[in-house]
Amino acid sequence: MKVDTDNEPSATEYKSVHLFRRFKTLLAIAFISAFIVSVSLGALFFLPHKEQTSEQDAIFSIETGSPLPLIARRLETQNFISNQYIFRLGVMVFGNAGRLMAGEFSIAKQSSMYNVMQTLIKGQAVLYTVTIPEGLSNVQVFELLAASPLLDGDITRTPQEGALLPETYNFPRGTSRDALILQMEKAMQQTLDQLWGSRAANLPLNSKEEALILASIVEKETGVAAERPLVASVFINRLNRNMRLQSDPTIIYGLKKGQVLGRPIRKSEIKKPTAYNTYVIRGLPPTPIANPGRLALAATLNPEVSDYLYFVADGSGGHVFAKTLAAHNKNVENWRRIRRGQ
């Protein structure tokens, strides 16, 4: 009987089938291995970094333009993460390679790499504060900002005197000094607009600029918050009567343009004509003499109603007020006795 060999696989075909089966087996092994590795890496990306030795949240900074590899390397070097390559891979898988923000960030202790990534793309940068005291001139504000190592850049903005609102401002490290000055300008304008809209009727102030000028004088005349409305009333009353304001701080500004005088005013300087000396000129000086705070602005635009035309220091940090020159002169003499007794 003749054997039909036409349907039997040849040696070559048999070898090909064998190799194909081996390839499928290796491919399956490779797939399973890759899956296991992926799961392991993924688990590492989400696991807390328990080797972090810090017991408190720590600060990590990113400079503008830093690439992902550099950020990942610094995170590992500073022990925020366990492996820079897993972090880089995870960030890229989530599509966040270009979303890591510049700034300083507070990273919670033992954070997972995922949480670190989230902090760097969504977290609030660490903020610092600078407090601008009430009554500083622009020159003094600029000196204060220039001395801060947390701010960046030279000061090129030169706003008008009185255009900066004294306040506490928050900013991230590296904020430009010009940007912070612009923020102070906007804050002053918003505050002045708001208070101007609710000002008292029949004030001898024709514009917000005049209100700012008078508020700066009120600010420099007293550091006692409760006194400001009464001090403002004295100047409002004098303006209404066309009396000279006779404010000592205006003499100093005319001499020093915002710098500290550092000594008592001389008698000759009281009569020295300058554009700011309100013992010589009538009405308001041409510009503010300092940056008034919100309370001084509010007091100027809503002063107390009084008949006072004079005030002088009382020896306790405040002032005593008078309606007549005779009463004022007695108060001045009393102040001189207090000074002689010191």
mmCIF file of C-alpha atoms in Angstrom:
data_model
loop_
_atom_site.group_PDB
_atom_site.id
_atom_site.type_symbol
_atom_site.label_atom_id
_atom_site.label_comp_id
_atom_site.label_asym_id
_atom_site.label_seq_id
_atom_site.Cartn_x
_atom_site.Cartn_y
_atom_site.Cartn_z
ATOM 1 C CA MET A 1 0.000 0.000 0.000
ATOM 2 C CA LYS A 2 1.367 3.409 -0.950
ATOM 3 C CA VAL A 3 1.837 5.931 1.888
ATOM 4 C CA ASP A 4 0.593 9.465 1.180
ATOM 5 C CA THR A 5 3.319 11.847 2.309
ATOM 6 C CA ASP A 6 2.025 14.937 0.575
ATOM 7 C CA ASN A 7 0.277 16.287 3.754
ATOM 8 C CA GLU A 8 3.096 15.651 6.206
ATOM 9 C CA PRO A 9 5.047 18.802 7.272
ATOM 10 C CA SER A 10 8.537 19.055 6.018
ATOM 11 C CA ALA A 11 11.476 19.504 8.347
ATOM 12 C CA THR A 12 11.622 23.192 7.499
ATOM 13 C CA GLU A 13 7.955 23.683 8.231
ATOM 14 C CA TYR A 14 8.282 21.806 11.489
ATOM 15 C CA LYS A 15 11.179 24.013 12.527
ATOM 16 C CA SER A 16 9.242 27.160 11.662
ATOM 17 C CA VAL A 17 6.268 26.083 13.767
ATOM 18 C CA HIS A 18 8.580 25.301 16.664
ATOM 19 C CA LEU A 19 10.281 28.673 16.440
ATOM 20 C CA PHE A 20 6.953 30.449 16.236
ATOM 21 C CA ARG A 21 5.758 28.666 19.372
ATOM 22 C CA ARG A 22 8.959 29.603 21.171
ATOM 23 C CA PHE A 23 8.565 33.199 20.022
ATOM 24 C CA LYS A 24 5.018 33.350 21.360
ATOM 25 C CA THR A 25 6.197 31.916 24.659
ATOM 26 C CA LEU A 26 9.034 34.441 24.916
ATOM 27 C CA LEU A 27 6.692 37.234 23.910
ATOM 28 C CA ALA A 28 4.255 36.211 26.611
ATOM 29 C CA ILE A 29 7.059 36.066 29.143
ATOM 30 C CA ALA A 30 8.294 39.466 28.037
ATOM 31 C CA PHE A 31 4.789 40.895 28.236
ATOM 32 C CA ILE A 32 4.231 39.447 31.676
ATOM 33 C CA SER A 33 7.649 40.675 32.807
ATOM 34 C CA ALA A 34 6.949 44.154 31.433
ATOM 35 C CA PHE A 35 3.583 44.134 33.127
ATOM 36 C CA ILE A 36 5.152 43.129 36.442
ATOM 37 C CA VAL A 37 7.852 45.787 36.065
ATOM 38 C CA SER A 38 5.269 48.415 35.147
ATOM 39 C CA VAL A 39 3.124 47.504 38.124
ATOM 40 C CA SER A 40 6.192 47.594 40.376
ATOM 41 C CA LEU A 41 7.325 50.958 39.039
ATOM 42 C CA GLY A 42 3.794 52.295 39.305
ATOM 43 C CA ALA A 43 3.588 51.106 42.871
ATOM 44 C CA LEU A 44 6.876 52.858 43.666
ATOM 45 C CA PHE A 45 5.510 56.062 42.100
ATOM 46 C CA PHE A 46 2.538 56.026 44.467
ATOM 47 C CA LEU A 47 4.203 54.680 47.623
ATOM 48 C CA PRO A 48 5.272 57.105 50.400
ATOM 49 C CA HIS A 49 8.970 57.874 50.503
ATOM 50 C CA LYS A 50 9.587 56.468 53.971
ATOM 51 C CA GLU A 51 13.352 56.930 53.761
ATOM 52 C CA GLN A 52 12.896 60.677 53.983
ATOM 53 C CA THR A 53 14.560 61.568 57.269
ATOM 54 C CA SER A 54 12.939 64.971 57.787
ATOM 55 C CA GLU A 55 10.158 65.008 60.356
ATOM 56 C CA GLN A 56 8.704 68.229 58.961
ATOM 57 C CA ASP A 57 7.573 69.550 55.619
ATOM 58 C CA ALA A 58 10.544 70.789 53.618
ATOM 59 C CA ILE A 59 11.072 73.451 50.984
ATOM 60 C CA PHE A 60 12.059 72.587 47.423
ATOM 61 C CA SER A 61 12.802 75.313 44.895
ATOM 62 C CA ILE A 62 12.610 75.258 41.119
ATOM 63 C CA GLU A 63 14.273 77.969 39.110
ATOM 64 C CA THR A 64 12.587 79.298 36.001
ATOM 65 C CA GLY A 65 13.447 77.203 32.934
ATOM 66 C CA SER A 66 14.649 74.134 34.859
ATOM 67 C CA PRO A 67 14.213 70.935 32.743
ATOM 68 C CA LEU A 68 12.557 67.800 34.110
ATOM 69 C CA PRO A 69 15.809 65.749 34.334
ATOM 70 C CA LEU A 70 17.450 68.441 36.471
ATOM 71 C CA ILE A 71 14.402 68.757 38.723
ATOM 72 C CA ALA A 72 14.198 64.978 39.174
ATOM 73 C CA ARG A 73 17.908 64.713 39.951
ATOM 74 C CA ARG A 74 17.708 67.467 42.570
ATOM 75 C CA LEU A 75 14.628 65.876 44.132
ATOM 76 C CA GLU A 76 16.520 62.608 44.548
ATOM 77 C CA THR A 77 19.686 64.324 45.766
ATOM 78 C CA GLN A 78 17.716 66.218 48.409
ATOM 79 C CA ASN A 79 15.907 62.979 49.389
ATOM 80 C CA PHE A 80 12.414 64.045 48.409
ATOM 81 C CA ILE A 81 12.077 60.987 46.130
ATOM 82 C CA SER A 82 13.750 57.573 45.951
ATOM 83 C CA ASN A 83 14.460 57.370 42.218
ATOM 84 C CA GLN A 84 14.772 60.200 39.729
ATOM 85 C CA TYR A 85 14.138 57.955 36.689
ATOM 86 C CA ILE A 86 10.871 56.576 38.042
ATOM 87 C CA PHE A 87 9.803 60.125 38.845
ATOM 88 C CA ARG A 88 10.646 61.327 35.330
ATOM 89 C CA LEU A 89 8.774 58.402 33.779
ATOM 90 C CA GLY A 90 5.730 58.968 35.975
ATOM 91 C CA VAL A 91 5.635 62.690 35.211
ATOM 92 C CA MET A 92 5.800 61.982 31.479
ATOM 93 C CA VAL A 93 3.150 59.249 31.648
ATOM 94 C CA PHE A 94 0.783 61.723 33.314
ATOM 95 C CA GLY A 95 1.623 64.337 30.674
ATOM 96 C CA ASN A 96 3.058 66.802 33.173
ATOM 97 C CA ALA A 97 6.616 67.156 31.865
ATOM 98 C CA GLY A 98 6.052 70.791 30.902
ATOM 99 C CA ARG A 99 3.785 71.734 33.802
ATOM 100 C CA LEU A 100 6.220 71.807 36.740
ATOM 101 C CA MET A 101 6.131 75.361 38.058
ATOM 102 C CA ALA A 102 8.988 77.604 39.104
ATOM 103 C CA GLY A 103 9.069 78.766 42.709
ATOM 104 C CA GLU A 104 9.465 77.415 46.212
ATOM 105 C CA PHE A 105 7.147 74.654 47.371
ATOM 106 C CA SER A 106 6.491 73.021 50.718
ATOM 107 C CA ILE A 107 6.582 69.248 50.246
ATOM 108 C CA ALA A 108 4.952 67.169 52.955
ATOM 109 C CA LYS A 109 7.166 64.650 54.727
ATOM 110 C CA GLN A 110 7.243 61.111 53.284
ATOM 111 C CA SER A 111 5.308 62.187 50.184
ATOM 112 C CA SER A 112 4.915 59.739 47.319
ATOM 113 C CA MET A 113 6.398 60.711 43.971
ATOM 114 C CA TYR A 114 2.865 61.239 42.717
ATOM 115 C CA ASN A 115 2.164 63.701 45.532
ATOM 116 C CA VAL A 116 5.457 65.474 44.885
ATOM 117 C CA MET A 117 4.453 65.819 41.226
ATOM 118 C CA GLN A 118 1.048 67.184 42.216
ATOM 119 C CA THR A 119 2.654 69.699 44.556
ATOM 120 C CA LEU A 120 4.956 70.952 41.822
ATOM 121 C CA ILE A 121 2.190 71.399 39.250
ATOM 122 C CA LYS A 122 -0.715 72.517 41.444
ATOM 123 C CA GLY A 123 0.703 73.516 44.798
ATOM 124 C CA GLN A 124 0.781 77.039 46.163
ATOM 125 C CA ALA A 125 4.293 78.411 46.092
ATOM 126 C CA VAL A 126 5.728 79.346 49.505
ATOM 127 C CA LEU A 127 4.912 82.997 50.163
ATOM 128 C CA TYR A 128 6.950 85.539 52.087
ATOM 129 C CA THR A 129 5.801 88.878 53.459
ATOM 130 C CA VAL A 130 7.033 92.425 53.464
ATOM 131 C CA THR A 131 5.388 95.081 55.620
ATOM 132 C CA ILE A 132 5.423 98.698 54.483
ATOM 133 C CA PRO A 133 4.863 100.906 57.555
ATOM 134 C CA GLU A 134 2.489 103.834 57.287
ATOM 135 C CA GLY A 135 4.031 107.213 56.633
ATOM 136 C CA LEU A 136 7.174 106.164 54.769
ATOM 137 C CA SER A 137 8.221 108.179 51.751
ATOM 138 C CA ASN A 138 8.859 106.502 48.399
ATOM 139 C CA VAL A 139 12.596 106.750 48.979
ATOM 140 C CA GLN A 140 12.251 104.892 52.273
ATOM 141 C CA VAL A 141 9.998 102.225 50.721
ATOM 142 C CA PHE A 142 12.525 101.662 47.932
ATOM 143 C CA GLU A 143 15.336 101.294 50.481
ATOM 144 C CA LEU A 144 13.281 98.716 52.372
ATOM 145 C CA LEU A 145 12.591 96.698 49.212
ATOM 146 C CA ALA A 146 16.188 96.945 48.022
ATOM 147 C CA ALA A 147 17.369 95.434 51.309
ATOM 148 C CA SER A 148 15.222 92.293 50.913
ATOM 149 C CA PRO A 149 17.194 89.279 49.574
ATOM 150 C CA LEU A 150 13.909 87.573 48.674
ATOM 151 C CA LEU A 151 13.081 90.070 45.936
ATOM 152 C CA ASP A 152 14.708 90.290 42.537
ATOM 153 C CA GLY A 153 15.693 92.988 40.066
ATOM 154 C CA ASP A 154 16.432 96.676 40.204
ATOM 155 C CA ILE A 155 13.774 99.274 40.930
ATOM 156 C CA THR A 156 12.927 101.099 37.724
ATOM 157 C CA ARG A 157 9.359 102.184 38.530
ATOM 158 C CA THR A 158 9.212 105.696 39.938
ATOM 159 C CA PRO A 159 5.608 106.377 40.973
ATOM 160 C CA GLN A 160 4.571 109.722 42.416
ATOM 161 C CA GLU A 161 5.110 110.264 46.108
ATOM 162 C CA GLY A 162 2.170 108.877 48.068
ATOM 163 C CA ALA A 163 1.135 106.369 45.387
ATOM 164 C CA LEU A 164 2.042 103.257 47.433
ATOM 165 C CA LEU A 165 -0.354 101.789 49.979
ATOM 166 C CA PRO A 166 1.335 100.864 53.277
ATOM 167 C CA GLU A 167 0.317 97.276 53.929
ATOM 168 C CA THR A 168 1.680 93.749 54.394
ATOM 169 C CA TYR A 169 2.206 92.095 51.013
ATOM 170 C CA ASN A 170 2.690 88.403 50.224
ATOM 171 C CA PHE A 171 4.993 87.291 47.425
ATOM 172 C CA PRO A 172 6.964 84.218 46.288
ATOM 173 C CA ARG A 173 10.758 84.321 46.362
ATOM 174 C CA GLY A 174 12.185 85.923 43.247
ATOM 175 C CA THR A 175 9.327 88.380 42.675
ATOM 176 C CA SER A 176 10.660 91.494 40.988
ATOM 177 C CA ARG A 177 10.761 94.662 43.027
ATOM 178 C CA ASP A 178 9.015 96.515 40.216
ATOM 179 C CA ALA A 179 6.154 93.972 40.277
ATOM 180 C CA LEU A 180 5.656 94.496 44.014
ATOM 181 C CA ILE A 181 5.720 98.271 43.609
ATOM 182 C CA LEU A 182 3.066 97.965 40.896
ATOM 183 C CA GLN A 183 0.957 95.881 43.293
ATOM 184 C CA MET A 184 1.287 98.636 45.920
ATOM 185 C CA GLU A 185 0.232 101.261 43.391
ATOM 186 C CA LYS A 186 -2.876 99.301 42.432
ATOM 187 C CA ALA A 187 -3.750 98.745 46.092
ATOM 188 C CA MET A 188 -3.496 102.483 46.794
ATOM 189 C CA GLN A 189 -5.633 103.375 43.786
ATOM 190 C CA GLN A 190 -8.322 100.853 44.715
ATOM 191 C CA THR A 191 -8.365 102.043 48.342
ATOM 192 C CA LEU A 192 -8.496 105.705 47.365
ATOM 193 C CA ASP A 193 -11.280 105.076 44.838
ATOM 194 C CA GLN A 194 -13.323 103.218 47.444
ATOM 195 C CA LEU A 195 -12.917 105.820 50.189
ATOM 196 C CA TRP A 196 -13.419 108.770 47.855
ATOM 197 C CA GLY A 197 -16.802 107.377 46.891
ATOM 198 C CA SER A 198 -17.956 107.439 50.526
ATOM 199 C CA ARG A 199 -16.403 110.772 51.535
ATOM 200 C CA ALA A 200 -18.165 113.327 53.708
ATOM 201 C CA ALA A 201 -20.035 116.166 52.051
ATOM 202 C CA ASN A 202 -18.624 119.682 51.571
ATOM 203 C CA LEU A 203 -14.952 118.858 52.053
ATOM 204 C CA PRO A 204 -12.538 121.521 50.743
ATOM 205 C CA LEU A 205 -10.894 118.818 48.595
ATOM 206 C CA ASN A 206 -11.517 118.956 44.866
ATOM 207 C CA SER A 207 -9.938 115.671 43.819
ATOM 208 C CA LYS A 208 -8.615 112.338 45.004
ATOM 209 C CA GLU A 209 -5.130 113.741 44.531
ATOM 210 C CA GLU A 210 -5.827 116.526 47.034
ATOM 211 C CA ALA A 211 -7.256 113.969 49.456
ATOM 212 C CA LEU A 212 -4.059 111.938 49.126
ATOM 213 C CA ILE A 213 -1.917 114.991 49.806
ATOM 214 C CA LEU A 214 -3.826 115.942 52.948
ATOM 215 C CA ALA A 215 -3.940 112.331 54.163
ATOM 216 C CA SER A 216 -0.148 112.170 53.930
ATOM 217 C CA ILE A 217 0.095 115.201 56.211
ATOM 218 C CA VAL A 218 -2.381 113.677 58.665
ATOM 219 C CA GLU A 219 -0.334 110.459 58.601
ATOM 220 C CA LYS A 220 2.904 112.244 59.431
ATOM 221 C CA GLU A 221 1.366 114.363 62.177
ATOM 222 C CA THR A 222 0.238 111.514 64.430
ATOM 223 C CA GLY A 223 0.885 107.839 64.949
ATOM 224 C CA VAL A 224 -2.146 107.495 67.235
ATOM 225 C CA ALA A 225 -4.902 105.900 65.172
ATOM 226 C CA ALA A 226 -7.724 107.300 67.296
ATOM 227 C CA GLU A 227 -6.452 110.844 66.772
ATOM 228 C CA ARG A 228 -6.397 110.850 63.009
ATOM 229 C CA PRO A 229 -10.022 111.959 62.460
ATOM 230 C CA LEU A 230 -9.510 114.851 64.891
ATOM 231 C CA VAL A 231 -6.181 115.877 63.363
ATOM 232 C CA ALA A 232 -7.846 115.751 59.952
ATOM 233 C CA SER A 233 -10.635 117.990 61.239
ATOM 234 C CA VAL A 234 -8.101 120.647 62.243
ATOM 235 C CA PHE A 235 -6.641 120.791 58.732
ATOM 236 C CA ILE A 236 -10.072 120.712 57.110
ATOM 237 C CA ASN A 237 -11.146 123.636 59.336
ATOM 238 C CA ARG A 238 -8.016 125.606 58.458
ATOM 239 C CA LEU A 239 -8.502 124.989 54.728
ATOM 240 C CA ASN A 240 -12.102 126.172 55.005
ATOM 241 C CA ARG A 241 -10.864 129.396 56.646
ATOM 242 C CA ASN A 242 -7.980 129.866 54.199
ATOM 243 C CA MET A 243 -5.497 129.530 57.071
ATOM 244 C CA ARG A 244 -2.047 128.126 56.498
ATOM 245 C CA LEU A 245 -1.808 124.472 57.551
ATOM 246 C CA GLN A 246 1.461 125.074 59.461
ATOM 247 C CA SER A 247 2.476 121.410 59.522
ATOM 248 C CA ASP A 248 6.049 120.669 60.598
ATOM 249 C CA PRO A 249 6.375 117.495 58.458
ATOM 250 C CA THR A 250 5.834 119.597 55.324
ATOM 251 C CA ILE A 251 8.893 121.676 56.251
ATOM 252 C CA ILE A 252 10.980 118.530 56.553
ATOM 253 C CA TYR A 253 9.793 117.149 53.218
ATOM 254 C CA GLY A 254 10.611 120.426 51.500
ATOM 255 C CA LEU A 255 14.149 120.160 52.870
ATOM 256 C CA LYS A 256 14.857 116.444 52.481
ATOM 257 C CA LYS A 257 12.381 115.156 49.821
ATOM 258 C CA GLY A 258 11.523 112.037 51.784
ATOM 259 C CA GLN A 259 14.810 111.433 53.574
ATOM 260 C CA VAL A 260 15.029 111.608 57.375
ATOM 261 C CA LEU A 261 16.035 115.020 58.743
ATOM 262 C CA GLY A 262 17.659 113.500 61.825
ATOM 263 C CA ARG A 263 17.472 116.641 63.962
ATOM 264 C CA PRO A 264 14.932 119.228 65.184
ATOM 265 C CA ILE A 265 13.675 121.826 62.719
ATOM 266 C CA ARG A 266 15.598 125.108 62.978
ATOM 267 C CA LYS A 267 13.747 128.397 63.416
ATOM 268 C CA SER A 268 15.236 129.643 60.166
ATOM 269 C CA GLU A 269 13.771 126.631 58.346
ATOM 270 C CA ILE A 270 10.250 127.426 59.536
ATOM 271 C CA LYS A 271 10.370 130.620 57.478
ATOM 272 C CA LYS A 272 12.399 129.179 54.584
ATOM 273 C CA PRO A 273 10.274 129.241 51.416
ATOM 274 C CA THR A 274 9.819 125.890 49.674
ATOM 275 C CA ALA A 275 6.943 124.530 47.633
ATOM 276 C CA TYR A 276 6.071 122.286 50.596
ATOM 277 C CA ASN A 277 6.484 124.577 53.600
ATOM 278 C CA THR A 278 2.902 125.105 54.784
ATOM 279 C CA TYR A 279 4.084 127.799 57.203
ATOM 280 C CA VAL A 280 4.803 129.848 54.069
ATOM 281 C CA ILE A 281 2.357 128.658 51.400
ATOM 282 C CA ARG A 282 -1.405 128.598 51.662
ATOM 283 C CA GLY A 283 -3.391 125.496 50.873
ATOM 284 C CA LEU A 284 -1.899 122.117 50.095
ATOM 285 C CA PRO A 285 1.641 121.346 48.942
ATOM 286 C CA PRO A 286 2.046 120.152 45.331
ATOM 287 C CA THR A 287 2.358 116.441 46.154
ATOM 288 C CA PRO A 288 1.938 114.101 49.112
ATOM 289 C CA ILE A 289 4.812 114.097 51.596
ATOM 290 C CA ALA A 290 4.574 110.367 52.401
ATOM 291 C CA ASN A 291 2.512 107.272 51.722
ATOM 292 C CA PRO A 292 -0.591 107.424 53.948
ATOM 293 C CA GLY A 293 -2.286 104.277 55.195
ATOM 294 C CA ARG A 294 -5.927 103.365 54.854
ATOM 295 C CA LEU A 295 -6.829 104.788 58.289
ATOM 296 C CA ALA A 296 -5.311 108.185 57.481
ATOM 297 C CA LEU A 297 -7.142 108.257 54.151
ATOM 298 C CA ALA A 298 -10.409 107.316 55.839
ATOM 299 C CA ALA A 299 -9.914 109.969 58.531
ATOM 300 C CA THR A 300 -9.180 112.637 55.941
ATOM 301 C CA LEU A 301 -12.259 111.850 53.867
ATOM 302 C CA ASN A 302 -14.518 111.435 56.908
ATOM 303 C CA PRO A 303 -13.020 113.660 59.607
ATOM 304 C CA GLU A 304 -14.587 114.376 62.937
ATOM 305 C CA VAL A 305 -16.764 117.470 63.103
ATOM 306 C CA SER A 306 -15.009 119.940 65.400
ATOM 307 C CA ASP A 307 -14.133 123.613 65.904
ATOM 308 C CA TYR A 308 -10.465 122.899 66.566
ATOM 309 C CA LEU A 309 -7.857 124.919 64.687
ATOM 310 C CA TYR A 310 -4.689 123.975 66.591
ATOM 311 C CA PHE A 311 -2.969 121.022 68.197
ATOM 312 C CA VAL A 312 0.355 120.350 69.878
ATOM 313 C CA ALA A 313 2.017 117.343 71.486
ATOM 314 C CA ASP A 314 0.828 116.482 74.983
ATOM 315 C CA GLY A 315 3.925 114.631 76.141
ATOM 316 C CA SER A 316 2.328 111.188 76.146
ATOM 317 C CA GLY A 317 2.520 110.421 72.430
ATOM 318 C CA GLY A 318 -0.737 112.164 71.551
ATOM 319 C CA HIS A 319 -1.862 115.750 71.103
ATOM 320 C CA VAL A 320 -3.963 118.356 72.861
ATOM 321 C CA PHE A 321 -6.340 120.387 70.712
ATOM 322 C CA ALA A 322 -7.475 123.998 70.926
ATOM 323 C CA LYS A 323 -10.104 126.217 69.290
ATOM 324 C CA THR A 324 -8.351 129.539 69.861
ATOM 325 C CA LEU A 325 -4.795 130.797 69.501
ATOM 326 C CA ALA A 326 -4.735 131.842 73.163
ATOM 327 C CA ALA A 327 -5.647 128.331 74.309
ATOM 328 C CA HIS A 328 -3.139 126.876 71.888
ATOM 329 C CA ASN A 329 -0.337 129.073 73.197
ATOM 330 C CA LYS A 330 -1.054 127.822 76.733
ATOM 331 C CA ASN A 331 -0.843 124.248 75.448
ATOM 332 C CA VAL A 332 2.451 125.023 73.705
ATOM 333 C CA GLU A 333 3.901 126.484 76.888
ATOM 334 C CA ASN A 334 2.812 123.397 78.807
ATOM 335 C CA TRP A 335 4.517 121.207 76.216
ATOM 336 C CA ARG A 336 7.712 123.223 76.582
ATOM 337 C CA ARG A 337 7.631 122.735 80.359
ATOM 338 C CA ILE A 338 7.230 119.001 79.826
ATOM 339 C CA ARG A 339 10.236 118.972 77.483
ATOM 340 C CA ARG A 340 12.373 120.954 79.902
ATOM 341 C CA GLY A 341 11.522 118.496 82.655
ATOM 342 C CA GLN A 342 12.650 115.501 80.618
#
